[in-house]
Coordinates of N, CA and C in Angstrom, one line a residue:
Chain A
M1 N 0.6 -0.9 -0.1 CA -0.1 -0.1 -0.3 C 0.9 1.6 -0.1
R2 N 0.2 2.3 -0.1 CA 1.0 3.5 -0.4 C 0.7 4.5 0.6
V3 N 1.4 5.4 0.8 CA 1.1 6.7 1.9 C 1.6 7.7 1.7
R4 N 1.1 8.9 2.0 CA 1.8 10.0 1.6 C 2.3 10.5 3.1
L5 N 3.8 11.0 2.8 CA 4.4 11.4 4.0 C 4.8 13.0 3.8
R6 N 4.7 14.2 4.9 CA 4.8 14.8 5.4 C 5.6 14.8 6.7
F7 N 6.8 16.3 6.2 CA 7.8 16.5 7.1 C 7.6 17.9 7.3
F8 N 8.1 18.5 8.7 CA 7.8 19.6 9.3 C 9.5 20.3 9.7
A9 N 9.6 21.6 10.0 CA 10.4 22.5 10.2 C 12.3 21.7 10.3
V10 N 13.0 20.9 11.7 CA 13.9 20.7 11.0 C 13.7 19.3 10.0
L11 N 12.7 18.5 10.3 CA 12.5 17.2 9.4 C 12.5 17.7 7.8
R12 N 11.7 18.6 7.7 CA 11.6 19.1 6.5 C 13.2 19.8 5.7
E13 N 13.5 20.2 7.1 CA 15.2 21.0 5.9 C 16.2 19.6 5.8
R14 N 15.8 18.6 7.0 CA 16.4 17.6 6.4 C 16.0 16.7 5.3
L15 N 14.9 16.3 5.1 CA 14.0 15.1 4.3 C 13.9 15.9 3.4
G16 N 13.2 17.3 3.0 CA 12.3 17.6 2.0 C 10.9 17.6 2.7
P17 N 9.9 18.1 1.9 CA 8.5 18.3 2.2 C 7.6 17.0 2.7
G18 N 8.1 15.8 1.9 CA 7.8 14.4 2.1 C 7.4 14.1 0.5
G19 N 6.6 13.1 0.3 CA 6.2 12.2 -0.7 C 5.6 11.2 -0.7
E20 N 5.6 10.5 -1.8 CA 4.9 9.2 -1.5 C 6.0 7.8 -1.2
R21 N 5.1 6.9 -0.7 CA 6.1 5.9 -0.4 C 5.3 4.5 0.1
S22 N 5.6 3.1 -0.2 CA 5.3 2.4 0.0 C 5.4 1.7 1.3
V23 N 4.6 0.9 1.6 CA 5.0 0.1 3.0 C 3.9 -1.0 2.7
A24 N 4.2 -2.3 3.8 CA 3.9 -3.1 3.9 C 2.5 -3.0 4.4
A25 N 1.2 -3.8 4.4 CA 0.4 -3.9 4.9 C 0.4 -4.3 6.5
G26 N -0.2 -3.3 7.3 CA -0.1 -3.3 9.1 C 1.1 -3.0 9.5
T27 N 2.0 -2.1 8.5 CA 3.2 -1.8 9.2 C 2.1 -0.4 10.4
T28 N 2.9 -0.1 11.3 CA 2.5 1.1 11.9 C 3.6 2.3 11.7
V29 N 3.0 3.1 12.2 CA 3.5 4.7 12.1 C 4.8 4.8 12.9
G30 N 5.2 4.3 13.9 CA 6.5 4.1 14.5 C 7.4 3.4 13.8
A31 N 6.8 2.1 13.0 CA 8.0 1.1 12.3 C 8.2 2.1 11.0
L32 N 7.2 2.8 10.5 CA 7.8 3.6 9.4 C 8.6 4.6 9.7
W33 N 8.5 5.2 10.9 CA 9.5 6.1 11.3 C 11.0 5.4 11.5
D34 N 11.2 4.3 12.5 CA 12.4 3.6 12.5 C 13.0 2.9 10.7
A35 N 11.9 2.9 9.7 CA 12.8 2.6 8.9 C 13.1 3.9 8.2
L36 N 12.8 5.0 8.4 CA 13.2 6.2 7.9 C 14.5 6.7 8.8
V37 N 14.7 6.0 10.0 CA 15.8 6.5 10.7 C 16.9 5.6 10.3
A38 N 16.7 4.4 9.7 CA 17.3 3.7 9.3 C 18.1 4.2 8.2
E39 N 17.6 4.7 7.4 CA 18.0 5.2 6.2 C 19.1 6.4 6.3
R40 N 18.5 6.7 7.6 CA 19.2 8.5 7.6 C 19.4 8.4 9.5
P41 N 20.5 7.7 9.8 CA 20.6 7.7 11.1 C 20.7 8.8 11.9
E42 N 21.1 10.1 11.6 CA 21.3 11.0 12.2 C 19.8 12.1 12.8
L43 N 18.7 11.2 12.2 CA 17.6 11.5 12.2 C 16.8 11.0 13.7
G44 N 17.7 9.7 14.5 CA 17.3 9.3 15.9 C 17.7 10.0 16.9
A45 N 18.1 11.6 16.4 CA 18.3 12.5 17.4 C 17.4 13.5 18.0
V46 N 16.4 13.2 17.0 CA 15.4 14.0 17.0 C 14.2 13.3 17.7
R47 N 13.6 14.1 19.0 CA 12.1 13.6 19.2 C 11.3 14.0 17.9
V48 N 10.4 12.9 17.5 CA 9.3 12.9 16.8 C 7.6 13.1 17.4
R49 N 7.0 13.6 16.6 CA 5.4 13.5 17.2 C 4.9 12.7 15.9
Y50 N 4.2 12.0 15.9 CA 3.4 11.6 14.5 C 2.0 11.9 14.4
A51 N 1.2 12.1 13.2 CA 0.1 12.6 13.1 C -0.5 11.9 11.7
V52 N -1.4 11.0 11.8 CA -2.5 10.6 10.8 C -3.3 11.3 10.4
N53 N -3.2 11.6 9.0 CA -4.7 12.1 8.5 C -5.0 13.2 9.6
E54 N -4.0 14.0 9.5 CA -4.1 15.2 10.7 C -4.6 15.1 12.0
R55 N -4.4 13.8 12.4 CA -4.4 13.7 13.8 C -3.5 13.2 14.5
Y56 N -2.9 13.8 15.8 CA -2.1 13.2 16.9 C -2.3 11.4 16.7
V57 N -1.2 10.4 16.7 CA -1.0 9.2 16.9 C 0.1 8.7 17.8
E58 N 0.0 7.5 18.5 CA 0.7 7.1 18.9 C 1.5 6.3 18.2
R59 N 3.1 5.7 18.6 CA 4.0 5.0 17.5 C 3.0 3.5 17.3
G60 N 2.2 3.1 18.2 CA 1.6 1.7 17.6 C 0.3 1.8 16.3
H61 N 0.4 3.3 16.3 CA -0.7 3.2 15.2 C -0.8 2.6 13.7
P62 N -1.8 1.6 13.2 CA -1.5 1.1 12.1 C -1.9 2.0 10.8
L63 N -0.9 1.4 9.7 CA -1.1 2.6 8.7 C -2.0 2.0 7.6
A64 N -2.9 2.8 6.8 CA -3.7 2.3 6.0 C -3.7 2.8 4.8
D65 N -3.9 2.4 3.8 CA -3.9 2.7 2.7 C -4.1 3.7 2.0
R66 N -3.2 5.0 1.4 CA -3.7 6.3 1.2 C -3.6 7.6 2.4
D67 N -3.1 6.9 3.3 CA -3.0 7.7 4.5 C -2.0 8.7 4.6
E68 N -2.4 10.0 5.1 CA -1.5 11.1 4.9 C -0.5 11.0 6.5
V69 N 1.2 10.7 6.5 CA 1.4 10.6 7.5 C 2.5 11.5 7.5
A70 N 2.3 12.5 9.0 CA 3.1 13.4 8.8 C 4.4 13.5 10.6
F71 N 5.5 13.8 10.4 CA 6.3 13.7 11.1 C 7.0 14.8 11.4
F72 N 7.1 15.5 12.7 CA 7.4 16.4 13.0 C 7.7 16.5 14.4
P73 N 8.7 17.5 14.7 CA 9.3 17.8 16.4 C 8.5 18.5 17.0
P74 N 8.7 18.6 18.4 CA 7.7 19.1 19.7 C 7.6 20.5 18.7
V75 N 5.8 21.0 18.9 CA 5.6 22.4 18.1 C 6.4 23.2 19.3
S76 N 6.2 24.5 19.0 CA 6.8 25.6 19.2 C 6.1 27.0 18.5
G77 N 4.6 26.9 18.7 CA 4.1 28.1 18.2 C 4.0 28.8 19.0
G78 N 3.2 30.4 19.0 CA 2.8 31.0 20.0 C 3.8 32.3 19.9
G79 N 3.7 33.5 21.0 CA 4.5 34.1 20.7 C 6.1 34.3 21.1
Chain B
M1 N -13.3 32.1 13.5 CA -12.3 32.3 12.8 C -11.1 31.4 13.3
F2 N -10.8 30.4 12.2 CA -9.5 29.4 12.8 C -8.9 29.3 11.6
R3 N -7.8 29.6 11.6 CA -6.9 30.0 10.5 C -5.0 30.3 11.0
V4 N -4.3 30.0 9.9 CA -3.2 30.7 9.5 C -2.7 31.4 8.1
T5 N -1.8 32.5 8.4 CA -2.0 33.4 7.7 C -0.6 34.1 7.4
K6 N -0.1 34.6 6.1 CA 1.2 35.2 6.3 C 1.0 36.7 6.2
A7 N -0.2 37.0 6.4 CA -0.2 38.8 6.7 C -0.2 39.1 8.0
P8 N 0.0 40.4 8.5 CA 0.1 40.6 10.1 C -1.2 40.5 10.2
L9 N -1.5 39.9 11.4 CA -3.0 39.8 12.2 C -3.6 41.1 12.4
D10 N -5.0 40.9 11.6 CA -6.0 42.0 11.7 C -6.7 42.2 13.0
V11 N -6.7 42.4 14.0 CA -7.1 42.5 15.3 C -8.6 43.0 15.3
P12 N -8.8 44.2 14.7 CA -10.5 44.4 14.4 C -11.1 43.9 13.9
R13 N -10.8 42.7 12.9 CA -11.5 41.7 12.1 C -12.0 40.9 13.1
L14 N -10.8 40.3 13.7 CA -10.9 39.3 15.1 C -12.1 39.4 15.8
L15 N -11.8 40.8 16.3 CA -12.9 41.3 17.0 C -14.3 41.3 16.5
R16 N -14.5 41.6 15.6 CA -15.9 41.7 14.5 C -16.2 40.0 14.4
A17 N -15.3 39.3 14.0 CA -15.5 37.6 14.0 C -15.9 37.2 15.7
V18 N -15.7 37.6 16.6 CA -16.1 37.2 17.9 C -17.6 37.9 18.6
G19 N -18.0 39.0 18.0 CA -19.0 39.8 18.2 C -20.4 39.0 18.6
D20 N -20.9 39.3 19.2 CA -21.9 38.5 19.9 C -22.9 39.6 21.1
P21 N -24.2 39.9 20.5 CA -24.9 40.5 21.1 C -25.1 40.1 22.9
R22 N -25.0 38.9 22.6 CA -25.3 38.1 24.2 C -23.8 38.3 24.9
A23 N -22.7 38.7 24.5 CA -21.6 38.8 25.0 C -21.5 40.1 25.8
G24 N -20.5 40.0 27.2 CA -20.8 40.8 27.8 C -18.9 41.3 28.1
A25 N -18.1 40.5 27.5 CA -16.4 40.7 27.7 C -16.3 40.0 26.4
T26 N -15.1 40.6 25.8 CA -14.2 40.1 25.2 C -12.9 40.2 25.3
V27 N -12.0 39.0 25.4 CA -10.6 39.1 25.6 C -9.7 38.7 24.6
V28 N -8.8 39.6 24.8 CA -7.9 39.4 23.3 C -6.4 38.9 24.0
F29 N -5.8 37.9 23.9 CA -4.3 37.6 24.0 C -3.9 37.8 22.2
L30 N -2.5 38.6 22.7 CA -1.3 38.6 21.5 C -0.3 38.1 22.0
G31 N 0.2 37.2 21.3 CA 1.6 36.7 21.1 C 2.7 37.7 20.6
T32 N 3.5 38.0 21.0 CA 4.3 39.1 19.9 C 5.9 38.6 20.1
T33 N 6.6 39.0 19.0 CA 8.2 38.6 19.2 C 8.8 39.6 19.9
R34 N 9.5 38.7 20.9 CA 10.2 39.4 21.9 C 12.0 40.1 21.4
R35 N 12.6 41.3 21.6 CA 13.5 41.7 21.3 C 14.5 40.6 21.6
E36 N 14.6 40.1 22.8 CA 15.5 39.0 23.2 C 14.8 37.8 23.8
N37 N 15.4 36.8 23.7 CA 15.2 35.6 24.0 C 16.3 34.8 24.7
A38 N 16.4 34.5 26.0 CA 17.5 33.7 26.1 C 18.7 34.1 25.8
G39 N 18.8 35.5 26.5 CA 20.0 35.8 26.0 C 20.2 36.4 24.6
R40 N 20.0 36.3 23.7 CA 20.1 36.2 22.2 C 19.2 37.4 21.8
A41 N 19.9 38.2 20.9 CA 19.2 39.2 20.3 C 18.2 38.9 19.1
V42 N 17.2 39.0 19.2 CA 16.7 38.2 18.1 C 16.1 39.2 17.0
V43 N 16.2 38.9 15.7 CA 16.1 39.5 14.7 C 14.6 39.5 14.2
R44 N 14.1 38.7 14.1 CA 12.9 37.9 13.4 C 12.6 36.4 13.9
L45 N 11.5 36.4 14.1 CA 10.8 34.8 14.2 C 10.7 34.3 13.2
E46 N 10.6 33.2 12.8 CA 10.2 32.7 11.3 C 9.1 31.4 11.8
Y47 N 7.8 31.4 11.4 CA 7.0 30.0 12.0 C 6.5 29.6 10.5
E48 N 6.6 28.3 10.8 CA 6.4 27.2 9.7 C 5.0 26.6 10.4
A49 N 4.0 25.9 9.5 CA 2.7 25.8 9.9 C 2.2 24.4 9.2
Y50 N 2.0 23.1 9.9 CA 1.4 21.8 9.3 C 0.0 23.0 8.9
A51 N -0.6 23.1 7.9 CA -1.7 24.3 7.9 C -3.2 23.9 8.4
S52 N -3.0 22.7 7.8 CA -4.4 22.3 7.7 C -5.0 21.5 9.1
M53 N -3.6 20.6 9.3 CA -3.6 20.6 11.0 C -4.0 21.1 11.9
A54 N -3.2 22.2 11.7 CA -3.0 23.5 12.7 C -4.7 24.0 12.6
T55 N -5.3 24.3 11.3 CA -6.8 24.9 11.8 C -7.7 23.6 12.1
A56 N -7.2 22.4 12.0 CA -8.5 21.5 13.0 C -8.0 21.6 14.2
E57 N -7.0 21.5 14.5 CA -6.7 21.3 16.2 C -7.1 22.7 17.0
M58 N -7.2 23.8 16.1 CA -7.5 25.2 16.7 C -9.2 25.1 16.8
R59 N -9.9 24.3 15.9 CA -11.3 24.0 16.1 C -11.7 23.2 17.3
R60 N -11.0 21.9 17.3 CA -10.6 21.2 18.2 C -10.9 22.0 19.6
L61 N -9.8 22.6 19.9 CA -9.3 23.2 21.2 C -10.6 24.1 21.6
A62 N -11.1 24.9 20.4 CA -12.1 25.9 20.8 C -13.5 25.1 21.0
A63 N -13.9 23.9 20.6 CA -14.8 23.0 20.9 C -14.7 22.6 22.3
A64 N -13.7 22.1 22.7 CA -13.4 21.8 24.0 C -13.3 22.9 25.3
A65 N -13.1 24.1 24.7 CA -13.1 25.3 25.6 C -14.8 25.2 25.8
A66 N -15.2 25.2 24.7 CA -16.9 26.0 25.1 C -17.3 25.1 25.6
R67 N -16.9 23.5 25.7 CA -17.5 22.4 26.6 C -16.9 22.9 28.4
R68 N -15.9 23.3 28.7 CA -15.4 23.9 29.8 C -16.2 24.9 30.4
W69 N -16.4 25.9 29.4 CA -16.8 27.3 30.0 C -18.2 27.7 28.7
P70 N -18.7 28.9 29.5 CA -20.5 29.1 29.0 C -19.9 30.3 28.2
L71 N -19.2 30.1 26.6 CA -18.4 31.2 25.7 C -19.7 31.4 24.4
R72 N -19.0 32.7 24.3 CA -19.9 32.8 22.8 C -19.2 32.7 21.6
K73 N -18.3 33.0 21.2 CA -17.4 32.8 20.0 C -16.0 33.0 20.5
V74 N -15.3 31.8 19.2 CA -13.5 31.8 19.6 C -13.0 32.3 18.3
A75 N -11.8 33.0 18.8 CA -11.3 33.0 16.9 C -9.8 32.8 17.4
I76 N -9.5 32.0 16.9 CA -7.9 32.0 16.9 C -7.0 32.0 15.4
V77 N -6.0 32.6 15.2 CA -5.1 33.3 14.3 C -3.7 33.1 14.2
H78 N -3.0 32.2 13.6 CA -1.5 32.1 13.8 C -1.1 32.7 12.6
R79 N -0.1 33.5 12.9 CA 0.6 34.0 11.1 C 2.2 33.2 11.2
I80 N 2.2 32.6 10.1 CA 3.4 32.0 9.5 C 4.3 33.0 8.6
G81 N 5.6 32.5 8.3 CA 6.8 33.0 7.7 C 7.3 34.0 8.6
P82 N 7.9 34.9 7.9 CA 8.9 36.0 9.0 C 7.9 36.7 9.8
V83 N 8.1 37.4 11.2 CA 7.6 38.2 12.0 C 8.7 38.7 12.8
P84 N 8.6 40.1 12.3 CA 9.7 41.1 12.7 C 9.1 41.0 14.2
V85 N 10.6 41.6 15.3 CA 10.3 42.1 16.7 C 9.0 43.3 16.8
G86 N 8.6 42.9 17.8 CA 7.0 43.7 18.0 C 5.8 43.5 17.4
E87 N 5.8 42.4 16.6 CA 4.8 41.9 15.7 C 3.9 41.1 16.0
A88 N 2.8 40.6 16.0 CA 2.0 39.6 16.5 C 2.1 38.6 15.9
S89 N 2.5 37.6 16.6 CA 2.8 36.1 16.0 C 1.1 35.4 15.8
V90 N 0.4 35.6 17.2 CA -1.0 34.9 17.3 C -1.8 35.3 18.3
A91 N -2.9 35.0 18.3 CA -3.9 35.7 18.6 C -5.0 34.8 19.1
V92 N -5.8 35.5 20.3 CA -6.7 34.4 20.6 C -7.7 35.5 21.3
V93 N -9.1 34.9 20.8 CA -9.8 36.3 20.9 C -11.1 35.3 21.5
V94 N -11.8 35.8 22.7 CA -12.6 34.7 23.0 C -13.7 35.9 23.5
S95 N -14.9 35.4 23.1 CA -16.2 36.5 24.1 C -17.0 35.4 25.0
A96 N -17.5 36.0 26.1 CA -18.6 35.5 26.7 C -19.2 36.0 27.6
G97 N -20.2 35.8 28.2 CA -21.5 36.3 28.6 C -20.6 37.5 29.9
H98 N -19.6 36.7 30.1 CA -19.3 37.6 31.4 C -17.6 37.4 31.2
R99 N -16.8 38.2 32.3 CA -15.1 38.4 31.9 C -14.6 37.1 32.7
A100 N -15.5 36.6 33.4 CA -14.7 35.6 34.2 C -14.1 34.2 32.8
E101 N -15.2 33.7 32.7 CA -15.1 32.6 32.0 C -14.2 33.1 30.5
A102 N -14.4 34.4 30.0 CA -13.5 34.7 29.0 C -12.1 34.9 29.2
F103 N -11.6 35.6 30.5 CA -10.3 35.7 30.8 C -9.5 33.8 31.1
A104 N -10.5 32.9 31.7 CA -10.3 31.8 31.8 C -9.9 31.0 30.4
A105 N -10.8 30.8 29.9 CA -10.9 30.0 28.2 C -9.7 30.5 27.5
C106 N -9.4 32.0 27.7 CA -8.2 32.5 26.6 C -7.1 32.4 27.1
H107 N -6.9 31.8 28.2 CA -5.7 31.3 29.1 C -5.3 29.9 28.6
W108 N -6.4 29.4 28.9 CA -6.2 27.7 28.6 C -6.1 27.7 27.5
L109 N -6.7 28.5 26.6 CA -6.4 28.3 24.8 C -5.1 28.3 24.5
I110 N -4.5 29.7 24.8 CA -2.8 29.9 24.5 C -2.3 28.8 25.1
D111 N -2.4 28.5 26.6 CA -1.5 27.2 26.6 C -1.7 26.2 25.9
R112 N -2.8 25.7 25.2 CA -3.0 24.3 24.7 C -2.5 24.3 23.1
V113 N -2.5 26.1 22.6 CA -2.3 26.4 21.3 C -0.5 26.1 21.4
K114 N -0.1 26.5 22.1 CA 1.4 26.6 22.1 C 2.0 25.3 22.3
E115 N 1.0 23.9 23.0 CA 1.3 22.7 23.4 C 0.9 21.6 22.0
I116 N 0.0 21.8 21.8 CA -0.7 21.2 20.5 C -0.7 21.4 19.2
V117 N -1.0 23.0 18.6 CA -1.0 23.1 17.2 C 0.2 23.2 16.7
P118 N 0.2 22.3 15.7 CA 1.6 22.2 14.9 C 1.8 23.5 14.0
I119 N 2.6 23.8 14.8 CA 3.5 25.3 14.4 C 4.7 25.4 15.1
W120 N 5.9 25.7 14.4 CA 7.2 25.5 14.6 C 7.7 27.2 14.2
K121 N 8.9 27.3 15.4 CA 9.2 28.5 15.5 C 10.7 28.5 15.0
K122 N 11.1 29.3 14.0 CA 12.4 29.4 14.0 C 13.0 30.9 14.5
E123 N 14.1 30.5 15.0 CA 15.2 32.0 15.7 C 15.8 32.5 15.2
H124 N 15.3 33.9 14.1 CA 16.8 34.0 13.7 C 17.4 35.3 14.4
F125 N 18.9 35.0 15.4 CA 19.2 36.2 16.3 C 20.5 36.4 15.6
R126 N 21.1 37.5 16.1 CA 22.5 37.9 15.6 C 23.4 36.8 15.7
G127 N 23.9 36.3 14.7 CA 25.3 35.0 14.7 C 24.6 33.9 14.6
G128 N 22.9 33.5 14.2 CA 22.9 32.5 14.0 C 21.3 32.5 14.0
E129 N 20.8 31.0 14.1 CA 18.9 30.9 13.9 C 19.2 29.4 14.5
A130 N 17.9 29.3 14.7 CA 17.7 27.7 15.5 C 16.2 27.5 15.8
W131 N 16.0 26.5 15.2 CA 14.1 25.8 15.9 C 14.0 25.6 17.2
I132 N 13.1 26.2 17.7 CA 12.7 26.6 19.1 C 12.0 25.4 20.0
G133 N 11.6 24.7 19.3 CA 10.6 23.3 20.3 C 12.1 22.5 20.5
L134 N 13.2 22.3 19.6 CA 14.2 21.3 19.5 C 15.2 21.5 21.0
Q135 N 15.3 22.9 21.1 CA 16.1 23.5 22.3 C 15.3 22.8 23.9
R136 N 13.9 23.3 23.6 CA 13.1 23.3 24.9 C 12.9 21.9 25.0
A137 N 13.0 20.8 24.4 CA 12.4 19.4 24.5 C 13.9 19.1 24.7
A138 N 15.3 19.3 24.0 CA 16.6 18.6 25.0 C 16.6 19.5 26.2
A139 N 16.0 20.8 26.6 CA 16.3 21.1 27.8 C 15.3 20.0 28.9
A140 N 14.3 20.0 28.3 CA 13.0 19.1 29.1 C 13.9 18.0 29.7
R141 N 14.7 17.6 28.7 CA 15.0 16.1 28.6 C 16.2 16.2 29.7
R142 N 16.9 17.2 29.7 CA 18.5 17.2 30.7 C 17.8 17.6 31.9
R143 N 16.4 18.2 32.2 CA 16.0 18.4 33.3 C 15.5 17.0 33.9
A144 N 14.8 16.5 33.0 CA 14.6 15.0 33.2 C 15.7 14.3 34.2
A145 N 16.3 14.0 33.3 CA 17.7 13.8 33.6 C 18.6 13.6 35.0
R146 N 18.4 15.2 35.3 CA 19.0 15.7 36.4 C 18.0 15.1 37.5
R147 N 16.7 15.3 37.1 CA 16.0 14.8 38.4 C 15.7 13.3 38.6
G148 N 16.7 12.7 37.5 CA 16.6 11.1 37.5 C 17.6 10.7 38.5
R149 N 18.9 11.6 38.3 CA 20.1 11.2 39.1 C 20.0 11.4 40.6
R150 N 19.1 12.4 40.7 CA 19.3 13.1 42.3 C 18.7 11.6 43.2

């Protein structure tokens, strides 16, 4: 199945804005992040939060075909 | 009104958005770019948002606030892109029947906005630049580690 990746802030600077990626059925969002870190070990130092289809999820959240999966560091909006 | 925008925040427009003849109080919070942060001379802040999720989270927070307090209307707007020193980056505006609930809800909302809404701040200071959430997270980890050692 295919999912859409989105990266923000320091992750966007390192990985670009995102794109499409094939993942095995049943892959969790945490496993997908681990696969990205395996390709780019320097990402392991970033504390990451996960969102699927614009909602926060935990690592164990299973992905579905066509999901939009966002990875980003702790938020820091406000003045 | 819930949005992220590249334009300077338009406070009169926000006040109109929360206008309600049943409201006896309107509270406005504006977060502005400080000239100095952590001993650094700030030149400007630059904000990036996951815009669609940010507005969805703003709506969810406003709905949660309306369950906690009897509110009339809420508007939350966050500016993205560069924000010079002295200008506002975020506005939370709440109208309610009375001031107590308007103050309480506005305070609660800005705290939640800073914790939850997916927006990131990059500080450009004299001599460099830095993403803000990262150091805050690293500092929290260091504090937790120190507490753990005690």
